């Protein structure tokens, strides 16, 4: 059946050459209340090692410390044979990573994220002997300020799920980090309690792999939690739901599965991985290996005329034969600056310049001032001064792109921030998580995320 599906899909697309499909299998390793979750992580890690498959275990800082306190060196050694990622310091203990930065700006929020989450990352490095390869938020507790902090912490990748930002259901660069996020049809798993035949999960995987292979390769994301193999409810849902924050002595354990039920769940995962491993062109990779496969976000060299034509019409990423450029990459090129990563602006300002044309001398001074700001701060300004008035950074970018460099006066163009369409506009849905306080919304975080959309662009396999 699997072979037939692959052949039918390839025939339908009219393509004959197949490309590799990379599967990143990751486990949010977070339950530090139920000791059986330790054994679940051990079982999964050892089983995958026996199958020749390396996964990425995103570990909560407190989980790592509890393993150390319980002297579960067997679990630590088994997990260390795989890739180690980071999943926040305390996960669901309040306040979670979307609550505490919601009312902070970009820079203040980044500092607060690093203050609260940095110790957990350092403990992972100490206990497992390696700096985490990636980070992913607990639940839907996402915050764009985390990107500046993660870069400073030396964590180069964001691996999780959510619909806050996404690009074509495949990896992308955003905030200077490689993202496997909002993967849509290519985020798959075999349900542990779905009540459907496992063959249905096989078919979904086969179809996704065939589609990606036929169009030049790509990534499938699969994730689980070790605790769900041994419990029937999540450890945090029974303790921290709706913003609750009981004292540690009052924490309760989640309900356990029977040994037979756990064995059935472990079997589903084993068989699903074995099936995927046997699909032609499929290769399991870790987050750390994906970073090698996707290289780095350096901008390719592109003719200025092509960049100017693109940015004058719309401010969003540009895909070329040599790679992709973000809107920020192109703005730097138009300013004559060397390629480098810079952050987006930290605020949205409308600008106060109301004229339709700018004298050449004034515009040249504005360009020089923008270059100086970017070089000093490694981020885009929210606005650029034209004498005693300002242009928003979007209007400035569009106006700069439309400048032929010769006219005595430059016509002002207004921004078309097309990159913003890749971000959620539903603050309730985007942050919906049982651990957040009832009715929690964070439109402020989505707005900060859109401002960093200047850095958004597709990632391309080498």
Tab-separated table of C-alpha atoms in Angstrom:
chain	number	residue	atom	x	y	z
A	1	UNK	CA	0.000	0.000	0.000
A	2	UNK	CA	2.802	2.400	0.896
A	3	UNK	CA	4.633	1.795	-2.382
A	4	UNK	CA	1.441	2.323	-4.342
A	5	UNK	CA	0.813	5.656	-2.658
A	6	UNK	CA	4.313	6.852	-3.423
A	7	UNK	CA	4.091	5.820	-7.079
A	8	UNK	CA	0.670	7.385	-7.525
A	9	UNK	CA	1.794	10.688	-6.032
A	10	UNK	CA	4.945	10.886	-8.123
A	11	UNK	CA	3.012	10.026	-11.272
A	12	UNK	CA	0.441	12.697	-10.522
A	13	UNK	CA	3.096	15.381	-10.108
A	14	UNK	CA	4.890	14.326	-13.259
A	15	UNK	CA	8.207	14.240	-11.426
A	16	UNK	CA	10.650	11.373	-11.555
A	17	UNK	CA	13.546	12.541	-9.397
A	18	UNK	CA	13.103	12.163	-5.637
A	19	UNK	CA	14.822	14.237	-2.961
A	20	UNK	CA	15.560	13.447	0.697
A	21	UNK	CA	12.947	14.036	3.371
A	22	UNK	CA	14.230	14.814	6.860
A	23	UNK	CA	12.235	13.821	9.914
A	24	UNK	CA	12.912	15.650	13.160
A	25	UNK	CA	11.505	13.597	16.042
A	26	UNK	CA	11.352	15.524	19.307
A	27	UNK	CA	10.135	14.973	22.829
A	28	UNK	CA	9.093	17.691	25.273
A	29	UNK	CA	10.641	16.179	28.385
A	30	UNK	CA	8.986	18.146	31.135
A	31	UNK	CA	7.158	16.156	33.847
A	32	UNK	CA	9.205	16.465	37.039
A	33	UNK	CA	6.322	15.471	39.321
A	34	UNK	CA	5.608	11.865	38.252
A	35	UNK	CA	8.726	9.630	38.624
A	36	UNK	CA	7.330	7.193	36.055
A	37	UNK	CA	7.946	9.899	33.436
A	38	UNK	CA	11.673	9.391	34.085
A	39	UNK	CA	11.334	5.746	33.151
A	40	UNK	CA	9.273	6.662	30.092
A	41	UNK	CA	12.056	8.939	28.825
A	42	UNK	CA	14.587	6.166	29.484
A	43	UNK	CA	12.488	3.577	27.639
A	44	UNK	CA	12.003	5.828	24.602
A	45	UNK	CA	15.642	6.910	24.423
A	46	UNK	CA	16.950	3.346	24.692
A	47	UNK	CA	14.433	2.004	22.173
A	48	UNK	CA	15.302	4.676	19.611
A	49	UNK	CA	19.029	4.107	20.157
A	50	UNK	CA	18.475	0.417	19.498
A	51	UNK	CA	16.710	1.323	16.246
A	52	UNK	CA	19.573	3.559	15.140
A	53	UNK	CA	17.419	6.700	15.387
A	54	UNK	CA	18.509	9.849	17.212
A	55	UNK	CA	15.808	12.178	18.488
A	56	UNK	CA	15.845	15.622	20.089
A	57	UNK	CA	14.821	15.705	23.750
A	58	UNK	CA	13.792	19.228	24.734
A	59	UNK	CA	14.271	19.166	28.485
A	60	UNK	CA	12.899	21.510	31.134
A	61	UNK	CA	15.561	22.887	33.471
A	62	UNK	CA	13.767	21.647	36.595
A	63	UNK	CA	13.336	18.215	35.002
A	64	UNK	CA	17.104	17.968	34.502
A	65	UNK	CA	17.742	19.066	38.087
A	66	UNK	CA	15.221	16.556	39.428
A	67	UNK	CA	16.851	13.743	37.444
A	68	UNK	CA	20.125	14.764	39.059
A	69	UNK	CA	18.567	14.883	42.535
A	70	UNK	CA	16.980	11.455	42.039
A	71	UNK	CA	20.354	10.166	40.833
A	72	UNK	CA	18.811	8.943	37.597
A	73	UNK	CA	22.165	8.771	35.872
A	74	UNK	CA	20.766	5.979	33.677
A	75	UNK	CA	18.187	8.405	32.242
A	76	UNK	CA	20.735	11.190	31.831
A	77	UNK	CA	23.172	8.882	29.998
A	78	UNK	CA	20.424	7.516	27.730
A	79	UNK	CA	19.168	10.995	26.801
A	80	UNK	CA	22.708	12.274	26.254
A	81	UNK	CA	23.095	9.814	23.365
A	82	UNK	CA	20.480	11.914	21.574
A	83	UNK	CA	20.268	15.660	20.941
A	84	UNK	CA	19.501	17.925	23.894
A	85	UNK	CA	17.214	20.917	23.466
A	86	UNK	CA	15.701	23.321	25.987
A	87	UNK	CA	12.055	23.650	27.026
A	88	UNK	CA	12.110	26.515	29.585
A	89	UNK	CA	13.227	26.528	33.208
A	90	UNK	CA	10.019	25.526	35.053
A	91	UNK	CA	7.507	25.067	32.180
A	92	UNK	CA	4.123	25.610	33.869
A	93	UNK	CA	5.022	27.171	37.201
A	94	UNK	CA	3.602	30.683	37.022
A	95	UNK	CA	4.396	33.089	35.494
A	96	UNK	CA	4.981	31.279	32.207
A	97	UNK	CA	7.046	32.711	29.295
A	98	UNK	CA	4.155	34.617	27.702
A	99	UNK	CA	2.862	36.131	30.939
A	100	UNK	CA	5.890	37.925	32.298
A	101	UNK	CA	6.991	39.721	29.069
A	102	UNK	CA	3.497	40.643	27.852
A	103	UNK	CA	3.651	44.176	29.238
A	104	UNK	CA	7.365	44.644	28.535
A	105	UNK	CA	9.011	46.041	25.434
A	106	UNK	CA	11.249	44.041	23.159
A	107	UNK	CA	14.545	44.778	24.900
A	108	UNK	CA	13.158	44.636	28.451
A	109	UNK	CA	11.329	41.402	27.667
A	110	UNK	CA	14.479	39.822	26.248
A	111	UNK	CA	16.395	40.681	29.409
A	112	UNK	CA	13.625	39.264	31.590
A	113	UNK	CA	13.437	36.064	29.517
A	114	UNK	CA	17.158	35.513	29.920
A	115	UNK	CA	17.011	36.255	33.649
A	116	UNK	CA	14.284	33.685	34.197
A	117	UNK	CA	15.171	31.039	31.599
A	118	UNK	CA	18.957	31.342	31.412
A	119	UNK	CA	19.614	29.324	34.590
A	120	UNK	CA	17.771	26.302	33.197
A	121	UNK	CA	19.779	26.333	29.982
A	122	UNK	CA	22.996	26.547	31.985
A	123	UNK	CA	21.909	23.596	34.144
A	124	UNK	CA	21.227	21.526	31.035
A	125	UNK	CA	24.719	22.307	29.755
A	126	UNK	CA	26.205	21.332	33.115
A	127	UNK	CA	24.228	18.103	33.527
A	128	UNK	CA	24.337	16.866	29.923
A	129	UNK	CA	27.703	18.337	28.947
A	130	UNK	CA	26.394	20.144	25.864
A	131	UNK	CA	24.778	23.481	25.113
A	132	UNK	CA	21.137	23.001	24.055
A	133	UNK	CA	20.685	22.937	20.286
A	134	UNK	CA	17.218	24.483	20.311
A	135	UNK	CA	14.404	25.953	22.362
A	136	UNK	CA	10.642	25.623	22.250
A	137	UNK	CA	8.045	27.319	24.431
A	138	UNK	CA	5.855	25.452	26.940
A	139	UNK	CA	2.367	25.057	25.499
A	140	UNK	CA	1.398	28.173	23.577
A	141	UNK	CA	3.382	30.442	25.904
A	142	UNK	CA	5.297	32.113	23.069
A	143	UNK	CA	7.074	35.455	23.267
A	144	UNK	CA	9.076	37.165	20.477
A	145	UNK	CA	11.456	38.715	23.011
A	146	UNK	CA	12.853	35.217	23.524
A	147	UNK	CA	14.731	35.414	20.207
A	148	UNK	CA	17.169	38.115	21.284
A	149	UNK	CA	17.748	36.262	24.548
A	150	UNK	CA	18.234	32.888	22.864
A	151	UNK	CA	20.818	34.289	20.476
A	152	UNK	CA	22.690	35.763	23.430
A	153	UNK	CA	22.437	32.392	25.202
A	154	UNK	CA	23.952	30.643	22.177
A	155	UNK	CA	20.811	28.668	21.258
A	156	UNK	CA	20.473	28.875	17.453
A	157	UNK	CA	17.186	27.111	16.681
A	158	UNK	CA	13.489	27.280	17.580
A	159	UNK	CA	11.760	23.883	17.509
A	160	UNK	CA	8.116	23.684	18.529
A	161	UNK	CA	4.554	24.056	17.295
A	162	UNK	CA	2.165	27.014	17.280
A	163	UNK	CA	0.474	29.346	14.841
A	164	UNK	CA	2.004	32.647	15.990
A	165	UNK	CA	4.210	32.782	12.876
A	166	UNK	CA	4.739	30.379	9.993
A	167	UNK	CA	5.951	30.186	6.437
A	168	UNK	CA	4.794	27.584	3.958
A	169	UNK	CA	4.627	24.709	6.480
A	170	UNK	CA	8.406	24.313	6.223
A	171	UNK	CA	11.474	25.655	8.087
A	172	UNK	CA	12.202	29.364	8.014
A	173	UNK	CA	14.544	31.963	9.474
A	174	UNK	CA	13.072	34.474	11.892
A	175	UNK	CA	14.701	36.536	14.598
A	176	UNK	CA	18.048	35.098	13.560
A	177	UNK	CA	16.996	31.539	14.491
A	178	UNK	CA	16.157	28.577	12.285
A	179	UNK	CA	12.530	27.627	12.927
A	180	UNK	CA	10.679	24.357	12.642
A	181	UNK	CA	7.332	25.790	13.674
A	182	UNK	CA	3.737	25.972	12.431
A	183	UNK	CA	4.377	22.973	10.186
A	184	UNK	CA	0.736	22.330	9.263
A	185	UNK	CA	0.330	19.206	7.148
A	186	UNK	CA	3.932	18.261	7.855
A	187	UNK	CA	3.517	18.094	11.618
A	188	UNK	CA	2.537	14.485	12.144
A	189	UNK	CA	2.187	11.835	14.820
A	190	UNK	CA	0.516	8.504	15.371
A	191	UNK	CA	-2.137	9.118	18.049
A	192	UNK	CA	-1.662	7.141	21.239
A	193	UNK	CA	-5.375	7.205	22.086
A	194	UNK	CA	-6.958	8.033	18.750
A	195	UNK	CA	-8.935	4.861	18.264
A	196	UNK	CA	-7.947	4.653	14.589
A	197	UNK	CA	-5.857	1.995	12.854
A	198	UNK	CA	-2.135	2.689	12.863
A	199	UNK	CA	-2.212	2.202	9.096
A	200	UNK	CA	-4.005	5.559	8.800
A	201	UNK	CA	-1.030	7.264	10.436
A	202	UNK	CA	1.300	5.394	8.089
A	203	UNK	CA	-0.679	6.625	5.084
A	204	UNK	CA	-0.539	10.251	6.228
A	205	UNK	CA	3.203	9.986	6.708
A	206	UNK	CA	3.716	8.343	3.316
A	207	UNK	CA	1.719	11.016	1.523
A	208	UNK	CA	3.592	13.845	3.261
A	209	UNK	CA	6.980	12.245	2.523
A	210	UNK	CA	6.079	11.667	-1.108
A	211	UNK	CA	4.919	15.262	-1.580
A	212	UNK	CA	8.071	16.724	-0.032
A	213	UNK	CA	10.373	14.407	-1.931
A	214	UNK	CA	8.692	15.220	-5.220
A	215	UNK	CA	9.085	18.949	-4.737
A	216	UNK	CA	12.770	18.890	-3.838
A	217	UNK	CA	12.927	17.735	-0.236
A	218	UNK	CA	11.833	19.106	3.104
A	219	UNK	CA	11.104	18.406	6.746
A	220	UNK	CA	8.480	16.452	8.664
A	221	UNK	CA	8.093	17.280	12.356
A	222	UNK	CA	6.934	14.625	14.855
A	223	UNK	CA	6.642	15.224	18.575
A	224	UNK	CA	5.499	13.539	21.774
A	225	UNK	CA	5.941	13.895	25.540
A	226	UNK	CA	7.463	10.976	27.480
A	227	UNK	CA	4.907	11.542	30.247
A	228	UNK	CA	1.939	10.819	27.958
A	229	UNK	CA	3.139	7.224	27.604
A	230	UNK	CA	2.661	6.586	31.334
A	231	UNK	CA	-0.093	9.019	32.389
A	232	UNK	CA	-3.641	9.673	31.223
A	233	UNK	CA	-3.522	13.401	32.054
A	234	UNK	CA	-0.775	15.965	31.943
A	235	UNK	CA	1.167	16.686	35.122
A	236	UNK	CA	0.748	20.449	34.754
A	237	UNK	CA	-2.965	20.386	33.946
A	238	UNK	CA	-3.732	18.873	37.357
A	239	UNK	CA	-1.627	21.464	39.183
A	240	UNK	CA	-1.305	24.742	37.270
A	241	UNK	CA	-4.452	25.041	35.141
A	242	UNK	CA	-5.938	28.515	34.542
A	243	UNK	CA	-3.055	30.322	36.186
A	244	UNK	CA	-3.035	28.301	39.415
A	245	UNK	CA	0.269	28.219	41.258
A	246	UNK	CA	0.094	25.885	44.298
A	247	UNK	CA	3.029	25.435	46.616
A	248	UNK	CA	5.251	22.489	45.827
A	249	UNK	CA	4.064	20.510	48.861
A	250	UNK	CA	0.537	20.636	47.415
A	251	UNK	CA	1.429	19.322	43.940
A	252	UNK	CA	-0.425	16.145	42.955
A	253	UNK	CA	0.588	13.414	40.566
A	254	UNK	CA	-1.352	12.800	37.340
A	255	UNK	CA	-3.322	9.597	36.902
A	256	UNK	CA	-1.236	6.686	35.679
A	257	UNK	CA	-1.753	4.361	32.759
A	258	UNK	CA	-1.690	0.639	33.427
A	259	UNK	CA	1.489	-1.204	32.482
A	260	UNK	CA	-0.366	-2.807	29.582
A	261	UNK	CA	-1.538	0.576	28.317
A	262	UNK	CA	1.965	2.016	28.548
A	263	UNK	CA	3.348	-0.972	26.652
A	264	UNK	CA	0.738	-0.407	23.937
A	265	UNK	CA	1.737	3.258	23.618
A	266	UNK	CA	5.447	2.477	23.468
A	267	UNK	CA	4.647	-0.056	20.761
A	268	UNK	CA	2.778	2.525	18.688
A	269	UNK	CA	5.775	4.850	18.741
A	270	UNK	CA	8.218	2.048	17.929
A	271	UNK	CA	6.172	0.804	14.985
A	272	UNK	CA	5.537	4.324	13.675
A	273	UNK	CA	9.245	5.178	13.730
A	274	UNK	CA	10.131	1.833	12.152
A	275	UNK	CA	7.628	2.451	9.381
A	276	UNK	CA	8.892	5.980	8.699
A	277	UNK	CA	12.493	4.770	8.738
A	278	UNK	CA	11.691	2.285	5.970
A	279	UNK	CA	10.115	4.852	3.635
A	280	UNK	CA	12.463	5.568	0.704
A	281	UNK	CA	14.415	8.838	0.915
A	282	UNK	CA	13.451	9.407	4.562
A	283	UNK	CA	16.191	10.205	7.065
A	284	UNK	CA	15.794	10.966	10.778
A	285	UNK	CA	17.785	13.998	11.928
A	286	UNK	CA	18.205	15.955	15.135
A	287	UNK	CA	17.760	19.696	15.580
A	288	UNK	CA	21.531	20.043	15.635
A	289	UNK	CA	21.810	18.223	12.311
A	290	UNK	CA	19.072	20.369	10.758
A	291	UNK	CA	21.198	23.409	11.507
A	292	UNK	CA	23.927	21.884	9.367
A	293	UNK	CA	21.508	20.958	6.589
A	294	UNK	CA	20.118	24.488	6.399
A	295	UNK	CA	23.424	26.279	6.798
A	296	UNK	CA	23.107	29.835	8.053
A	297	UNK	CA	20.836	32.798	7.296
A	298	UNK	CA	23.489	34.819	5.451
A	299	UNK	CA	21.970	36.854	2.636
A	300	UNK	CA	23.040	36.038	-0.936
A	301	UNK	CA	24.403	38.770	-3.204
A	302	UNK	CA	21.608	40.112	-5.401
A	303	UNK	CA	21.625	42.997	-7.874
A	304	UNK	CA	20.529	46.243	-6.315
A	305	UNK	CA	18.026	46.867	-9.080
A	306	UNK	CA	16.216	43.614	-8.301
A	307	UNK	CA	16.084	44.413	-4.599
A	308	UNK	CA	14.897	47.971	-5.241
A	309	UNK	CA	12.080	46.869	-7.553
A	310	UNK	CA	10.906	44.321	-4.992
A	311	UNK	CA	11.115	46.590	-1.921
A	312	UNK	CA	9.515	49.571	-3.634
A	313	UNK	CA	6.368	47.508	-4.193
A	314	UNK	CA	6.222	45.421	-1.007
A	315	UNK	CA	8.339	44.831	2.048
A	316	UNK	CA	8.726	41.123	2.488
A	317	UNK	CA	11.309	38.440	1.795
A	318	UNK	CA	12.667	37.793	-1.700
A	319	UNK	CA	13.527	34.311	-2.969
A	320	UNK	CA	16.287	34.046	-5.574
A	321	UNK	CA	18.264	31.265	-7.187
A	322	UNK	CA	21.055	31.814	-4.684
A	323	UNK	CA	18.885	31.907	-1.576
A	324	UNK	CA	16.430	34.158	0.210
A	325	UNK	CA	16.698	37.673	1.590
A	326	UNK	CA	14.580	39.093	4.385
A	327	UNK	CA	13.204	42.620	4.204
A	328	UNK	CA	15.940	43.625	6.668
A	329	UNK	CA	18.622	42.028	4.453
A	330	UNK	CA	17.396	44.073	1.511
A	331	UNK	CA	17.170	47.318	3.449
A	332	UNK	CA	20.811	46.915	4.475
A	333	UNK	CA	21.776	46.269	0.857
A	334	UNK	CA	19.956	49.412	-0.276
A	335	UNK	CA	21.844	51.378	2.365
A	336	UNK	CA	25.168	49.980	1.139
A	337	UNK	CA	25.842	48.092	4.377
A	338	UNK	CA	27.581	44.716	4.596
A	339	UNK	CA	25.289	41.666	4.970
A	340	UNK	CA	24.657	40.909	8.644
A	341	UNK	CA	21.810	39.940	10.917
A	342	UNK	CA	19.914	42.844	12.441
A	343	UNK	CA	16.714	42.799	14.461
A	344	UNK	CA	13.519	44.498	13.455
A	345	UNK	CA	12.354	47.705	15.149
A	346	UNK	CA	11.152	47.607	18.747
A	347	UNK	CA	8.074	49.801	18.197
A	348	UNK	CA	5.605	50.809	15.485
A	349	UNK	CA	5.720	54.553	14.828
A	350	UNK	CA	3.657	56.201	12.128
A	351	UNK	CA	6.089	59.011	11.320
A	352	UNK	CA	5.295	62.714	11.139
A	353	UNK	CA	6.583	63.693	7.678
A	354	UNK	CA	3.593	64.835	5.629
A	355	UNK	CA	5.241	66.099	2.456
A	356	UNK	CA	5.262	64.248	-0.816
A	357	UNK	CA	8.897	64.884	-1.731
A	358	UNK	CA	12.205	65.048	0.159
A	359	UNK	CA	15.179	67.180	-0.964
A	360	UNK	CA	18.223	65.111	-1.932
A	361	UNK	CA	20.509	66.556	0.746
A	362	UNK	CA	17.993	65.872	3.513
A	363	UNK	CA	17.433	62.320	2.305
A	364	UNK	CA	21.165	61.590	2.169
A	365	UNK	CA	21.489	62.772	5.770
A	366	UNK	CA	18.591	60.514	6.729
A	367	UNK	CA	20.273	57.540	5.072
A	368	UNK	CA	23.534	58.216	6.899
A	369	UNK	CA	21.661	58.505	10.189
A	370	UNK	CA	19.874	55.184	9.572
A	371	UNK	CA	23.208	53.475	8.833
A	372	UNK	CA	24.663	54.893	12.047
A	373	UNK	CA	21.709	53.694	14.133
A	374	UNK	CA	21.792	50.186	12.655
A	375	UNK	CA	25.542	49.855	13.097
A	376	UNK	CA	25.328	50.986	16.718
A	377	UNK	CA	22.333	48.882	17.749
A	378	UNK	CA	22.254	45.905	15.343
A	379	UNK	CA	18.559	46.548	14.770
A	380	UNK	CA	16.375	48.672	12.532
A	381	UNK	CA	15.104	52.012	13.862
A	382	UNK	CA	11.371	52.459	14.273
A	383	UNK	CA	11.582	55.740	12.365
A	384	UNK	CA	14.120	57.757	10.399
A	385	UNK	CA	14.504	61.506	10.819
A	386	UNK	CA	13.976	63.877	7.902
A	387	UNK	CA	14.998	67.138	9.511
A	388	UNK	CA	12.540	67.722	12.356
A	389	UNK	CA	10.022	65.145	11.060
A	390	UNK	CA	10.186	61.387	10.676
A	391	UNK	CA	9.327	58.574	8.285
A	392	UNK	CA	8.332	55.208	9.677
A	393	UNK	CA	10.903	52.532	8.907
A	394	UNK	CA	8.468	50.988	6.411
A	395	UNK	CA	7.894	54.260	4.549
A	396	UNK	CA	11.624	54.948	4.602
A	397	UNK	CA	12.418	51.511	3.116
A	398	UNK	CA	9.840	51.926	0.336
A	399	UNK	CA	11.061	55.477	-0.406
A	400	UNK	CA	14.692	54.381	-0.435
A	401	UNK	CA	13.879	51.538	-2.827
A	402	UNK	CA	12.176	53.967	-5.215
A	403	UNK	CA	15.086	56.428	-5.258
A	404	UNK	CA	17.031	56.399	-8.536
A	405	UNK	CA	19.971	58.158	-6.885
A	406	UNK	CA	19.927	61.036	-9.361
A	407	UNK	CA	16.809	63.143	-8.848
A	408	UNK	CA	17.089	66.304	-6.806
A	409	UNK	CA	13.974	65.360	-4.859
A	410	UNK	CA	12.808	61.903	-3.815
A	411	UNK	CA	9.152	60.960	-3.959
A	412	UNK	CA	7.828	59.546	-0.694
A	413	UNK	CA	6.402	56.026	-0.947
A	414	UNK	CA	4.228	54.427	1.698
A	415	UNK	CA	4.940	51.029	3.226
A	416	UNK	CA	3.349	47.763	2.171
A	417	UNK	CA	4.475	45.465	4.997
A	418	UNK	CA	3.531	42.241	3.286
A	419	UNK	CA	5.554	40.104	5.702
A	420	UNK	CA	2.921	40.767	8.374
A	421	UNK	CA	0.492	38.365	6.729
A	422	UNK	CA	2.537	35.428	8.036
A	423	UNK	CA	1.599	36.213	11.644
A	424	UNK	CA	-1.467	35.272	13.637
A	425	UNK	CA	-4.102	37.946	14.133
A	426	UNK	CA	-6.003	35.920	16.758
A	427	UNK	CA	-4.508	36.638	20.198
A	428	UNK	CA	-6.998	34.380	21.937
A	429	UNK	CA	-6.426	31.353	19.766
A	430	UNK	CA	-2.656	31.833	19.465
A	431	UNK	CA	-2.192	31.765	23.253
A	432	UNK	CA	-4.873	29.207	24.059
A	433	UNK	CA	-3.323	26.844	26.620
A	434	UNK	CA	-4.946	25.312	29.723
A	435	UNK	CA	-2.132	26.638	31.925
A	436	UNK	CA	-2.647	30.291	30.998
A	437	UNK	CA	-5.144	32.248	33.107
A	438	UNK	CA	-8.705	31.989	31.816
A	439	UNK	CA	-9.235	34.297	28.852
A	440	UNK	CA	-5.556	35.140	28.515
A	441	UNK	CA	-4.681	37.033	25.336
A	442	UNK	CA	-1.455	38.722	24.297
A	443	UNK	CA	-1.979	40.976	21.258
A	444	UNK	CA	1.041	42.955	22.479
A	445	UNK	CA	3.287	39.944	21.873
A	446	UNK	CA	1.858	39.354	18.404
A	447	UNK	CA	2.506	43.011	17.599
A	448	UNK	CA	6.144	42.723	18.726
A	449	UNK	CA	6.373	39.550	16.662
A	450	UNK	CA	5.141	41.349	13.545
A	451	UNK	CA	7.765	44.056	14.071
A	452	UNK	CA	10.411	41.347	13.897
A	453	UNK	CA	8.873	40.195	10.602
A	454	UNK	CA	11.577	42.236	8.881
A	455	UNK	CA	13.842	39.232	9.630
A	456	UNK	CA	11.484	36.569	8.188
A	457	UNK	CA	12.536	34.479	5.188
A	458	UNK	CA	12.347	30.877	3.968
A	459	UNK	CA	15.103	28.441	4.904
A	460	UNK	CA	16.615	26.458	2.063
A	461	UNK	CA	18.267	23.061	2.230
A	462	UNK	CA	21.864	23.082	1.110
